[in-house]
mmCIF file of C-alpha atoms in Angstrom:
data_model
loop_
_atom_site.group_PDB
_atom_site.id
_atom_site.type_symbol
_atom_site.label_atom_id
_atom_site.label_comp_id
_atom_site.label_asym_id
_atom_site.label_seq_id
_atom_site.Cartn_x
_atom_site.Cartn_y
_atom_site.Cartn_z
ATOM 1 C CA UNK W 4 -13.940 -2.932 0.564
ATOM 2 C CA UNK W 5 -12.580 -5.450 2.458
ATOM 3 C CA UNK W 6 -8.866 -5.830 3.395
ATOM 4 C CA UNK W 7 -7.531 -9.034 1.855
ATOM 5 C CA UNK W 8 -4.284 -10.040 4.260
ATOM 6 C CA UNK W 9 -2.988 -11.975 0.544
ATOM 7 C CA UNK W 10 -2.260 -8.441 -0.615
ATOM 8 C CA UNK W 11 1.017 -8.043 1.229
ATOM 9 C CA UNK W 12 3.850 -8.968 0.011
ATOM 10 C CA UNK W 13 7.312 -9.115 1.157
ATOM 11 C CA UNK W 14 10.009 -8.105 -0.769
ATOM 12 C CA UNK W 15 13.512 -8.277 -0.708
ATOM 13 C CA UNK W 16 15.542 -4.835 0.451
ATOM 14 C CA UNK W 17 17.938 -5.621 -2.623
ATOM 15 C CA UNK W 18 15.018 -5.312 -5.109
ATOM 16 C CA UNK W 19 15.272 -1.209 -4.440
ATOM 17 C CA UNK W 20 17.755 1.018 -5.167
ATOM 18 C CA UNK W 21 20.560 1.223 -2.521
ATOM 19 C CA UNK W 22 20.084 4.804 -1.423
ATOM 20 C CA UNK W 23 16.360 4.247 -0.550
ATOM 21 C CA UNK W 24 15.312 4.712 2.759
ATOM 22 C CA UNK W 25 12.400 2.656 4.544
ATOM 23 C CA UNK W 26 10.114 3.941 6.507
ATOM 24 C CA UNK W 27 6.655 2.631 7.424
ATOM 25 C CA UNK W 28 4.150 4.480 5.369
ATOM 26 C CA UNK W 29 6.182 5.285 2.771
ATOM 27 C CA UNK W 30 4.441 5.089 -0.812
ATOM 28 C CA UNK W 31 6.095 2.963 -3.505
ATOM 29 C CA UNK W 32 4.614 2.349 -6.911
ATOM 30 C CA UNK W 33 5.523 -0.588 -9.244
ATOM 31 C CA UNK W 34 4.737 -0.746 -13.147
ATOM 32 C CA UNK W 35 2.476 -3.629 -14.269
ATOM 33 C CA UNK W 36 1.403 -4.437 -18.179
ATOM 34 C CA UNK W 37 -1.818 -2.689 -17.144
ATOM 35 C CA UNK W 38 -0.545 0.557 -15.974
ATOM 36 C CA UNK W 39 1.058 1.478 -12.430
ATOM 37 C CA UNK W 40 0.134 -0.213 -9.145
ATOM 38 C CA UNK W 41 0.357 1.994 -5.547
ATOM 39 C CA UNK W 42 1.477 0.858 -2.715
ATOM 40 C CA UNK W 43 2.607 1.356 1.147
ATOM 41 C CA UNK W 44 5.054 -0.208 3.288
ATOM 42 C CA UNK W 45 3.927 -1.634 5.722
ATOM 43 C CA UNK W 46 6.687 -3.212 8.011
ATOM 44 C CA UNK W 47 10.213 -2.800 7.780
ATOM 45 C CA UNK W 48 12.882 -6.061 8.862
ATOM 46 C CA UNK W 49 16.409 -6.591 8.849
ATOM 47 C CA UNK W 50 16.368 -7.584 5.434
ATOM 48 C CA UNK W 51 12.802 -7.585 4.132
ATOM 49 C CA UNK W 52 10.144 -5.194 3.762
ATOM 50 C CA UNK W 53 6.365 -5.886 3.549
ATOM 51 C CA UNK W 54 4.114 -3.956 0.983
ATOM 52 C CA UNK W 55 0.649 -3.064 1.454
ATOM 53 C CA UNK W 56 -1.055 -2.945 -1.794
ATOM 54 C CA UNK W 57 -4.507 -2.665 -0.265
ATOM 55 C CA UNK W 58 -6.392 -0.289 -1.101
ATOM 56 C CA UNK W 59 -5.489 2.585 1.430
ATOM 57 C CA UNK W 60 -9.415 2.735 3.075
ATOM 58 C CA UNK W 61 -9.830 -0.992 2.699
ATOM 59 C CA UNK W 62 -10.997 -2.699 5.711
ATOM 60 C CA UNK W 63 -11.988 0.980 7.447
ATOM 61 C CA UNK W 64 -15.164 2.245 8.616
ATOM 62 C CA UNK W 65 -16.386 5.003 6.590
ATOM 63 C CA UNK W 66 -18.888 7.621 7.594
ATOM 64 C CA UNK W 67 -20.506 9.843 4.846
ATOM 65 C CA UNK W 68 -22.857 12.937 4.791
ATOM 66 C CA UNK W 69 -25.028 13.612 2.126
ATOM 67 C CA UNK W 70 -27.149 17.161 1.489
ATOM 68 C CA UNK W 71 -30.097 16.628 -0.445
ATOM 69 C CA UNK W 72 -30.103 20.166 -2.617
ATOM 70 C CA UNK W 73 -33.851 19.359 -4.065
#
């Protein structure tokens, strides 16, 4: 699909525990009422990170091969 800029978020550095270490890339996953939600990080500031919760392919060009068996 497409990637939709209004899915990242900044967020705090205080919101995670205080030995966690940010690195771009890095997974982190947040619990909603409708099960867990995945995300990356994206960008890492002084005092702020941004998270990613695009869809990891979103936005991408994808190129598939399909074998027709019969």
């Amino acid at each position: 699909g497409v990637r939709r800029e209004e899915l990242v978020r900044e967020y705090s550095k205080s919101n995670f525990p205080p030995d966690f270490e940010f690195e771009l890339g890095t997974p982190v996953q947040t619990s909603t009422e409708n099960g867990p939600l995945f995300a990356i990080i994206s960008s890492v500031k002084d005092e702020v990170i941004d998270v990613d919760f695009n869809h990891p392919l979103a936005g991408k060009d994808l190129m598939i091969e399909i074998k027709r068996l019969e």
